[in-house]
N, CA, C and O atoms as a CHARMM CRD file, in Angstrom:
* protein
*
  276
    1    1 SER  N    -47.39300  48.49300  71.91300 PROA 1      0.00000
    2    1 SER  CA   -47.61800  49.81400  72.47600 PROA 1      0.00000
    3    1 SER  C    -48.27000  49.68200  73.84700 PROA 1      0.00000
    4    1 SER  O    -48.94900  48.69900  74.14400 PROA 1      0.00000
    5    2 ARG  N    -48.05100  50.67900  74.65600 PROA 2      0.00000
    6    2 ARG  CA   -48.56300  50.67700  76.02200 PROA 2      0.00000
    7    2 ARG  C    -50.01500  51.14800  76.03600 PROA 2      0.00000
    8    2 ARG  O    -50.35800  52.16000  75.42500 PROA 2      0.00000
    9    3 GLN  N    -50.85000  50.40700  76.73200 PROA 3      0.00000
   10    3 GLN  CA   -52.25300  50.78000  76.84700 PROA 3      0.00000
   11    3 GLN  C    -52.57600  51.10900  78.28800 PROA 3      0.00000
   12    3 GLN  O    -52.01100  50.53000  79.21700 PROA 3      0.00000
   13    4 MET  N    -53.50000  52.05700  78.46400 PROA 4      0.00000
   14    4 MET  CA   -53.91900  52.44600  79.80400 PROA 4      0.00000
   15    4 MET  C    -55.42200  52.29500  79.90200 PROA 4      0.00000
   16    4 MET  O    -56.13200  52.40000  78.90200 PROA 4      0.00000
   17    5 GLY  N    -55.90100  52.05100  81.09500 PROA 5      0.00000
   18    5 GLY  CA   -57.33400  51.90700  81.28100 PROA 5      0.00000
   19    5 GLY  C    -57.70600  52.09300  82.73800 PROA 5      0.00000
   20    5 GLY  O    -56.87700  52.44800  83.57600 PROA 5      0.00000
   21    6 VAL  N    -58.95400  51.84700  83.01200 PROA 6      0.00000
   22    6 VAL  CA   -59.46300  51.93400  84.37600 PROA 6      0.00000
   23    6 VAL  C    -60.02700  50.57500  84.76100 PROA 6      0.00000
   24    6 VAL  O    -60.30900  49.74000  83.90100 PROA 6      0.00000
   25    7 SER  N    -60.18600  50.36800  86.04100 PROA 7      0.00000
   26    7 SER  CA   -60.77700  49.12400  86.52000 PROA 7      0.00000
   27    7 SER  C    -62.29000  49.21600  86.34700 PROA 7      0.00000
   28    7 SER  O    -62.93400  50.08500  86.93400 PROA 7      0.00000
   29    8 ALA  N    -62.84700  48.32900  85.55000 PROA 8      0.00000
   30    8 ALA  CA   -64.29000  48.33600  85.30700 PROA 8      0.00000
   31    8 ALA  C    -65.06400  48.15900  86.61200 PROA 8      0.00000
   32    8 ALA  O    -66.13800  48.73700  86.77700 PROA 8      0.00000
   33    9 GLN  N    -64.53400  47.37700  87.52700 PROA 9      0.00000
   34    9 GLN  CA   -65.20600  47.16200  88.80700 PROA 9      0.00000
   35    9 GLN  C    -65.28200  48.46300  89.60300 PROA 9      0.00000
   36    9 GLN  O    -66.30800  48.75100  90.22000 PROA 9      0.00000
   37   10 GLU  N    -64.21500  49.24300  89.59600 PROA 10     0.00000
   38   10 GLU  CA   -64.21000  50.51800  90.31100 PROA 10     0.00000
   39   10 GLU  C    -65.15700  51.51700  89.66200 PROA 10     0.00000
   40   10 GLU  O    -65.89300  52.22400  90.35000 PROA 10     0.00000
   41   11 VAL  N    -65.13400  51.56900  88.34600 PROA 11     0.00000
   42   11 VAL  CA   -66.03000  52.48100  87.62300 PROA 11     0.00000
   43   11 VAL  C    -67.47900  52.07800  87.86200 PROA 11     0.00000
   44   11 VAL  O    -68.34500  52.93700  88.02600 PROA 11     0.00000
   45   12 GLN  N    -67.74200  50.79400  87.88200 PROA 12     0.00000
   46   12 GLN  CA   -69.10200  50.28800  88.05000 PROA 12     0.00000
   47   12 GLN  C    -69.72400  50.74500  89.36500 PROA 12     0.00000
   48   12 GLN  O    -70.93500  50.96100  89.42800 PROA 12     0.00000
   49   13 ARG  N    -68.92300  50.89600  90.41100 PROA 13     0.00000
   50   13 ARG  CA   -69.43700  51.34700  91.71100 PROA 13     0.00000
   51   13 ARG  C    -69.97400  52.77600  91.63400 PROA 13     0.00000
   52   13 ARG  O    -70.93200  53.12600  92.32400 PROA 13     0.00000
   53   14 VAL  N    -69.35100  53.59200  90.79600 PROA 14     0.00000
   54   14 VAL  CA   -69.70600  55.01000  90.72100 PROA 14     0.00000
   55   14 VAL  C    -70.62600  55.31000  89.53200 PROA 14     0.00000
   56   14 VAL  O    -71.59600  56.05600  89.66500 PROA 14     0.00000
   57   15 PHE  N    -70.31600  54.72800  88.38000 PROA 15     0.00000
   58   15 PHE  CA   -71.08300  54.95100  87.15200 PROA 15     0.00000
   59   15 PHE  C    -71.47100  53.61300  86.52600 PROA 15     0.00000
   60   15 PHE  O    -70.91700  53.23500  85.49400 PROA 15     0.00000
   61   16 PRO  N    -72.40400  52.89800  87.12900 PROA 16     0.00000
   62   16 PRO  CA   -72.75700  51.57700  86.60900 PROA 16     0.00000
   63   16 PRO  C    -73.30100  51.61800  85.17200 PROA 16     0.00000
   64   16 PRO  O    -73.23300  50.62500  84.44800 PROA 16     0.00000
   65   17 GLU  N    -73.83200  52.76100  84.77600 PROA 17     0.00000
   66   17 GLU  CA   -74.41200  52.86300  83.43600 PROA 17     0.00000
   67   17 GLU  C    -73.38100  52.83900  82.31500 PROA 17     0.00000
   68   17 GLU  O    -73.75400  52.66400  81.15500 PROA 17     0.00000
   69   18 VAL  N    -72.08900  53.01000  82.62300 PROA 18     0.00000
   70   18 VAL  CA   -71.06000  52.99200  81.57800 PROA 18     0.00000
   71   18 VAL  C    -70.30800  51.66400  81.51300 PROA 18     0.00000
   72   18 VAL  O    -69.35400  51.52300  80.74800 PROA 18     0.00000
   73   19 VAL  N    -70.73700  50.69500  82.31700 PROA 19     0.00000
   74   19 VAL  CA   -70.06600  49.38900  82.34900 PROA 19     0.00000
   75   19 VAL  C    -71.02500  48.31500  81.82600 PROA 19     0.00000
   76   19 VAL  O    -72.19200  48.25700  82.21400 PROA 19     0.00000
   77   20 ARG  N    -70.50700  47.48000  80.94800 PROA 20     0.00000
   78   20 ARG  CA   -71.28600  46.38500  80.37300 PROA 20     0.00000
   79   20 ARG  C    -70.50000  45.07800  80.52900 PROA 20     0.00000
   80   20 ARG  O    -69.27200  45.07500  80.61000 PROA 20     0.00000
   81   21 GLU  N    -71.23800  43.98400  80.56900 PROA 21     0.00000
   82   21 GLU  CA   -70.58100  42.67700  80.59700 PROA 21     0.00000
   83   21 GLU  C    -70.56300  42.12200  79.17400 PROA 21     0.00000
   84   21 GLU  O    -71.60400  41.98700  78.53100 PROA 21     0.00000
   85   22 ALA  N    -69.37600  41.80900  78.70300 PROA 22     0.00000
   86   22 ALA  CA   -69.19800  41.26400  77.35900 PROA 22     0.00000
   87   22 ALA  C    -69.62300  39.79000  77.34000 PROA 22     0.00000
   88   22 ALA  O    -69.83900  39.18500  78.39000 PROA 22     0.00000
   89   23 GLU  N    -69.73800  39.23200  76.15400 PROA 23     0.00000
   90   23 GLU  CA   -70.13500  37.82700  75.99900 PROA 23     0.00000
   91   23 GLU  C    -69.17700  36.87600  76.70100 PROA 23     0.00000
   92   23 GLU  O    -69.57600  35.80400  77.15600 PROA 23     0.00000
   93   24 ASN  N    -67.91400  37.27100  76.78600 PROA 24     0.00000
   94   24 ASN  CA   -66.91300  36.42300  77.43900 PROA 24     0.00000
   95   24 ASN  C    -66.92600  36.55600  78.96000 PROA 24     0.00000
   96   24 ASN  O    -66.13100  35.91700  79.65000 PROA 24     0.00000
   97   25 GLY  N    -67.83600  37.39400  79.48400 PROA 25     0.00000
   98   25 GLY  CA   -67.95700  37.55800  80.93500 PROA 25     0.00000
   99   25 GLY  C    -67.13400  38.69400  81.50700 PROA 25     0.00000
  100   25 GLY  O    -67.30300  39.06100  82.67000 PROA 25     0.00000
  101   26 TYR  N    -66.24200  39.25800  80.70100 PROA 26     0.00000
  102   26 TYR  CA   -65.43400  40.38700  81.16500 PROA 26     0.00000
  103   26 TYR  C    -66.25200  41.66800  81.15600 PROA 26     0.00000
  104   26 TYR  O    -67.12100  41.85900  80.30500 PROA 26     0.00000
  105   27 LEU  N    -65.96500  42.54100  82.11300 PROA 27     0.00000
  106   27 LEU  CA   -66.61900  43.84500  82.14500 PROA 27     0.00000
  107   27 LEU  C    -65.86600  44.80400  81.23100 PROA 27     0.00000
  108   27 LEU  O    -64.63600  44.79200  81.18300 PROA 27     0.00000
  109   28 THR  N    -66.60500  45.62600  80.51500 PROA 28     0.00000
  110   28 THR  CA   -66.00200  46.62700  79.64300 PROA 28     0.00000
  111   28 THR  C    -66.54200  48.00200  80.01300 PROA 28     0.00000
  112   28 THR  O    -67.67300  48.13400  80.47900 PROA 28     0.00000
  113   29 VAL  N    -65.72600  49.01200  79.80000 PROA 29     0.00000
  114   29 VAL  CA   -66.09800  50.39300  80.10700 PROA 29     0.00000
  115   29 VAL  C    -66.32200  51.14000  78.80300 PROA 29     0.00000
  116   29 VAL  O    -65.50500  51.07300  77.88500 PROA 29     0.00000
  117   30 SER  N    -67.43400  51.84800  78.73500 PROA 30     0.00000
  118   30 SER  CA   -67.72900  52.69500  77.57600 PROA 30     0.00000
  119   30 SER  C    -67.09900  54.06200  77.84900 PROA 30     0.00000
  120   30 SER  O    -67.71800  54.93800  78.45200 PROA 30     0.00000
  121   31 TYR  N    -65.85500  54.22400  77.39200 PROA 31     0.00000
  122   31 TYR  CA   -65.09300  55.43600  77.69700 PROA 31     0.00000
  123   31 TYR  C    -65.74100  56.70200  77.15900 PROA 31     0.00000
  124   31 TYR  O    -65.62600  57.75900  77.78000 PROA 31     0.00000
  125   32 ASP  N    -66.42400  56.61900  76.00900 PROA 32     0.00000
  126   32 ASP  CA   -67.04500  57.82500  75.46100 PROA 32     0.00000
  127   32 ASP  C    -68.13500  58.36100  76.38700 PROA 32     0.00000
  128   32 ASP  O    -68.38900  59.56600  76.40200 PROA 32     0.00000
  129   33 HSD  N    -68.78300  57.48600  77.15800 PROA 33     0.00000
  130   33 HSD  CA   -69.80400  57.93700  78.11000 PROA 33     0.00000
  131   33 HSD  C    -69.19300  58.34300  79.45100 PROA 33     0.00000
  132   33 HSD  O    -69.88000  58.90600  80.30200 PROA 33     0.00000
  133   34 LEU  N    -67.93700  58.06500  79.63300 PROA 34     0.00000
  134   34 LEU  CA   -67.25100  58.40000  80.88000 PROA 34     0.00000
  135   34 LEU  C    -66.57700  59.77000  80.80900 PROA 34     0.00000
  136   34 LEU  O    -66.24700  60.34700  81.84500 PROA 34     0.00000
  137   35 ALA  N    -66.37000  60.29100  79.61600 PROA 35     0.00000
  138   35 ALA  CA   -65.63900  61.55500  79.44500 PROA 35     0.00000
  139   35 ALA  C    -66.32300  62.72200  80.14100 PROA 35     0.00000
  140   35 ALA  O    -65.66200  63.47100  80.86100 PROA 35     0.00000
  141   36 ALA  N    -67.62100  62.90100  79.95000 PROA 36     0.00000
  142   36 ALA  CA   -68.32300  64.04900  80.54300 PROA 36     0.00000
  143   36 ALA  C    -68.26000  64.04500  82.06900 PROA 36     0.00000
  144   36 ALA  O    -67.93800  65.08100  82.65200 PROA 36     0.00000
  145   37 PRO  N    -68.55200  62.92400  82.75000 PROA 37     0.00000
  146   37 PRO  CA   -68.42500  62.92700  84.21100 PROA 37     0.00000
  147   37 PRO  C    -66.99600  63.20300  84.68100 PROA 37     0.00000
  148   37 PRO  O    -66.79400  63.83700  85.71600 PROA 37     0.00000
  149   38 MET  N    -66.00500  62.72800  83.92100 PROA 38     0.00000
  150   38 MET  CA   -64.61500  62.97700  84.31000 PROA 38     0.00000
  151   38 MET  C    -64.27900  64.46100  84.19200 PROA 38     0.00000
  152   38 MET  O    -63.59100  65.01400  85.05000 PROA 38     0.00000
  153   39 ILE  N    -64.76100  65.10200  83.13400 PROA 39     0.00000
  154   39 ILE  CA   -64.51900  66.53500  82.95900 PROA 39     0.00000
  155   39 ILE  C    -65.17800  67.31300  84.09400 PROA 39     0.00000
  156   39 ILE  O    -64.57300  68.23300  84.64400 PROA 39     0.00000
  157   40 GLU  N    -66.40300  66.95600  84.44900 PROA 40     0.00000
  158   40 GLU  CA   -67.09000  67.64100  85.54600 PROA 40     0.00000
  159   40 GLU  C    -66.36000  67.42300  86.87500 PROA 40     0.00000
  160   40 GLU  O    -66.27500  68.33900  87.69300 PROA 40     0.00000
  161   41 ALA  N    -65.84500  66.23600  87.08600 PROA 41     0.00000
  162   41 ALA  CA   -65.08900  65.95300  88.31300 PROA 41     0.00000
  163   41 ALA  C    -63.82600  66.80200  88.37100 PROA 41     0.00000
  164   41 ALA  O    -63.45000  67.29500  89.43400 PROA 41     0.00000
  165   42 MET  N    -63.16800  66.97100  87.21700 PROA 42     0.00000
  166   42 MET  CA   -61.96300  67.80600  87.17200 PROA 42     0.00000
  167   42 MET  C    -62.31000  69.25900  87.46700 PROA 42     0.00000
  168   42 MET  O    -61.55800  69.94100  88.16400 PROA 42     0.00000
  169   43 LYS  N    -63.43100  69.74300  86.95000 PROA 43     0.00000
  170   43 LYS  CA   -63.86700  71.11800  87.23300 PROA 43     0.00000
  171   43 LYS  C    -64.12100  71.29500  88.72700 PROA 43     0.00000
  172   43 LYS  O    -63.72800  72.30100  89.31800 PROA 43     0.00000
  173   44 GLU  N    -64.78300  70.30900  89.32800 PROA 44     0.00000
  174   44 GLU  CA   -65.06300  70.36500  90.75800 PROA 44     0.00000
  175   44 GLU  C    -63.76600  70.37100  91.56600 PROA 44     0.00000
  176   44 GLU  O    -63.63800  71.12000  92.53500 PROA 44     0.00000
  177   45 GLN  N    -62.81000  69.53800  91.16800 PROA 45     0.00000
  178   45 GLN  CA   -61.51800  69.51800  91.86000 PROA 45     0.00000
  179   45 GLN  C    -60.82200  70.86600  91.73100 PROA 45     0.00000
  180   45 GLN  O    -60.24100  71.35500  92.70000 PROA 45     0.00000
  181   46 ASN  N    -60.87200  71.46600  90.55900 PROA 46     0.00000
  182   46 ASN  CA   -60.23500  72.76500  90.36100 PROA 46     0.00000
  183   46 ASN  C    -60.86900  73.83200  91.23500 PROA 46     0.00000
  184   46 ASN  O    -60.16500  74.68600  91.77400 PROA 46     0.00000
  185   47 ARG  N    -62.20400  73.79800  91.38600 PROA 47     0.00000
  186   47 ARG  CA   -62.87600  74.75300  92.28100 PROA 47     0.00000
  187   47 ARG  C    -62.41800  74.54900  93.72100 PROA 47     0.00000
  188   47 ARG  O    -62.16000  75.51400  94.44000 PROA 47     0.00000
  189   48 GLU  N    -62.32000  73.29200  94.13800 PROA 48     0.00000
  190   48 GLU  CA   -61.88500  72.98500  95.50000 PROA 48     0.00000
  191   48 GLU  C    -60.43700  73.42700  95.72400 PROA 48     0.00000
  192   48 GLU  O    -60.11100  73.96800  96.78100 PROA 48     0.00000
  193   49 ILE  N    -59.58100  73.20500  94.75200 PROA 49     0.00000
  194   49 ILE  CA   -58.18100  73.63200  94.84900 PROA 49     0.00000
  195   49 ILE  C    -58.10800  75.14700  94.97900 PROA 49     0.00000
  196   49 ILE  O    -57.35500  75.65600  95.80900 PROA 49     0.00000
  197   50 ALA  N    -58.87800  75.87700  94.17400 PROA 50     0.00000
  198   50 ALA  CA   -58.88200  77.34200  94.23900 PROA 50     0.00000
  199   50 ALA  C    -59.34700  77.81100  95.61400 PROA 50     0.00000
  200   50 ALA  O    -58.77900  78.74700  96.17800 PROA 50     0.00000
  201   51 LYS  N    -60.37600  77.16400  96.15300 PROA 51     0.00000
  202   51 LYS  CA   -60.88200  77.51300  97.48400 PROA 51     0.00000
  203   51 LYS  C    -59.80600  77.28000  98.54600 PROA 51     0.00000
  204   51 LYS  O    -59.59300  78.12700  99.41200 PROA 51     0.00000
  205   52 LEU  N    -59.13300  76.14100  98.47900 PROA 52     0.00000
  206   52 LEU  CA   -58.09200  75.82700  99.45500 PROA 52     0.00000
  207   52 LEU  C    -56.90400  76.78300  99.34900 PROA 52     0.00000
  208   52 LEU  O    -56.32800  77.17300 100.36400 PROA 52     0.00000
  209   53 LYS  N    -56.53700  77.16300  98.12100 PROA 53     0.00000
  210   53 LYS  CA   -55.44500  78.12000  97.93600 PROA 53     0.00000
  211   53 LYS  C    -55.81300  79.46100  98.56200 PROA 53     0.00000
  212   53 LYS  O    -54.98600  80.09500  99.21800 PROA 53     0.00000
  213   54 SER  N    -57.04500  79.88300  98.35900 PROA 54     0.00000
  214   54 SER  CA   -57.50500  81.14500  98.93300 PROA 54     0.00000
  215   54 SER  C    -57.46900  81.09200 100.46100 PROA 54     0.00000
  216   54 SER  O    -56.98500  82.02300 101.10600 PROA 54     0.00000
  217   55 GLU  N    -57.97500  80.01500 101.02900 PROA 55     0.00000
  218   55 GLU  CA   -57.94100  79.84600 102.48300 PROA 55     0.00000
  219   55 GLU  C    -56.50600  79.83600 102.99400 PROA 55     0.00000
  220   55 GLU  O    -56.21200  80.41900 104.03800 PROA 55     0.00000
  221   56 ASN  N    -55.61700  79.17900 102.26600 PROA 56     0.00000
  222   56 ASN  CA   -54.21400  79.10700 102.64800 PROA 56     0.00000
  223   56 ASN  C    -53.59200  80.50300 102.66500 PROA 56     0.00000
  224   56 ASN  O    -52.86000  80.84400 103.59400 PROA 56     0.00000
  225   57 GLU  N    -53.87900  81.31000 101.64400 PROA 57     0.00000
  226   57 GLU  CA   -53.35000  82.67000 101.58900 PROA 57     0.00000
  227   57 GLU  C    -53.88400  83.51400 102.74300 PROA 57     0.00000
  228   57 GLU  O    -53.14700  84.31000 103.32500 PROA 57     0.00000
  229   58 MET  N    -55.16100  83.34300 103.07200 PROA 58     0.00000
  230   58 MET  CA   -55.73700  84.08600 104.20200 PROA 58     0.00000
  231   58 MET  C    -55.04600  83.69500 105.50600 PROA 58     0.00000
  232   58 MET  O    -54.74200  84.55700 106.33000 PROA 58     0.00000
  233   59 MET  N    -54.79900  82.40600 105.69400 PROA 59     0.00000
  234   59 MET  CA   -54.13400  81.94800 106.91600 PROA 59     0.00000
  235   59 MET  C    -52.70300  82.46000 106.97800 PROA 59     0.00000
  236   59 MET  O    -52.23300  82.86700 108.04100 PROA 59     0.00000
  237   60 LYS  N    -52.00500  82.44400 105.84300 PROA 60     0.00000
  238   60 LYS  CA   -50.64100  82.97700 105.81300 PROA 60     0.00000
  239   60 LYS  C    -50.63700  84.44400 106.20500 PROA 60     0.00000
  240   60 LYS  O    -49.79700  84.88300 106.99100 PROA 60     0.00000
  241   61 GLY  N    -51.58300  85.20400 105.65100 PROA 61     0.00000
  242   61 GLY  CA   -51.68800  86.62200 105.97900 PROA 61     0.00000
  243   61 GLY  C    -51.92500  86.83600 107.45900 PROA 61     0.00000
  244   61 GLY  O    -51.29800  87.69600 108.07600 PROA 61     0.00000
  245   62 TYR  N    -52.81500  86.06900 108.02300 PROA 62     0.00000
  246   62 TYR  CA   -53.12100  86.16900 109.44400 PROA 62     0.00000
  247   62 TYR  C    -51.89900  85.84000 110.29000 PROA 62     0.00000
  248   62 TYR  O    -51.57800  86.56200 111.23400 PROA 62     0.00000
  249   63 LEU  N    -51.21800  84.74800 109.94800 PROA 63     0.00000
  250   63 LEU  CA   -50.05000  84.33200 110.72600 PROA 63     0.00000
  251   63 LEU  C    -48.89100  85.32400 110.59500 PROA 63     0.00000
  252   63 LEU  O    -48.16700  85.56300 111.56200 PROA 63     0.00000
  253   64 CYS  N    -48.71400  85.89300 109.41600 PROA 64     0.00000
  254   64 CYS  CA   -47.64000  86.86400 109.21400 PROA 64     0.00000
  255   64 CYS  C    -47.89200  88.13800 110.02400 PROA 64     0.00000
  256   64 CYS  O    -46.95400  88.74300 110.54100 PROA 64     0.00000
  257   65 LYS  N    -49.14500  88.53800 110.13100 PROA 65     0.00000
  258   65 LYS  CA   -49.48300  89.71300 110.94400 PROA 65     0.00000
  259   65 LYS  C    -49.27200  89.42900 112.42500 PROA 65     0.00000
  260   65 LYS  O    -48.85600  90.30300 113.18500 PROA 65     0.00000
  261   66 LYS  N    -49.56500  88.19300 112.82300 PROA 66     0.00000
  262   66 LYS  CA   -49.45700  87.80200 114.22200 PROA 66     0.00000
  263   66 LYS  C    -47.98900  87.66300 114.64100 PROA 66     0.00000
  264   66 LYS  O    -47.61100  88.05400 115.74500 PROA 66     0.00000
  265   67 ASP  N    -47.18500  87.11400 113.76300 PROA 67     0.00000
  266   67 ASP  CA   -45.76900  86.89200 114.06300 PROA 67     0.00000
  267   67 ASP  C    -44.96200  87.28700 112.82600 PROA 67     0.00000
  268   67 ASP  O    -44.66900  86.43000 111.99300 PROA 67     0.00000
  269   68 PRO  N    -44.59500  88.57400 112.68400 PROA 68     0.00000
  270   68 PRO  CA   -43.96100  89.07700 111.46000 PROA 68     0.00000
  271   68 PRO  C    -42.60500  88.45800 111.12400 PROA 68     0.00000
  272   68 PRO  O    -42.13700  88.63300 109.99900 PROA 68     0.00000
  273   69 GLU  N    -41.96900  87.76400 112.01800 PROA 69     0.00000
  274   69 GLU  CA   -40.66600  87.16500 111.70600 PROA 69     0.00000
  275   69 GLU  C    -40.89500  86.02400 110.84000 PROA 69     0.00000
  276   69 GLU  O    -39.94400  85.35300 110.43900 PROA 69     0.00000
């Protein structure tokens, strides 16, 4: 079966508290502790997307009034 994951080194730069070094020297990610920050990041992205969509609609409105064609 296909497995998916994240790079422990990349996660460690942002959330070092969720990365541990195993006995074999490999880094492991504690995914259960990563879920909450990921959900918050998605919420933040959604807020930013909504803001950009609103700004885009305002600009379209302005441009359409300026040049109705």
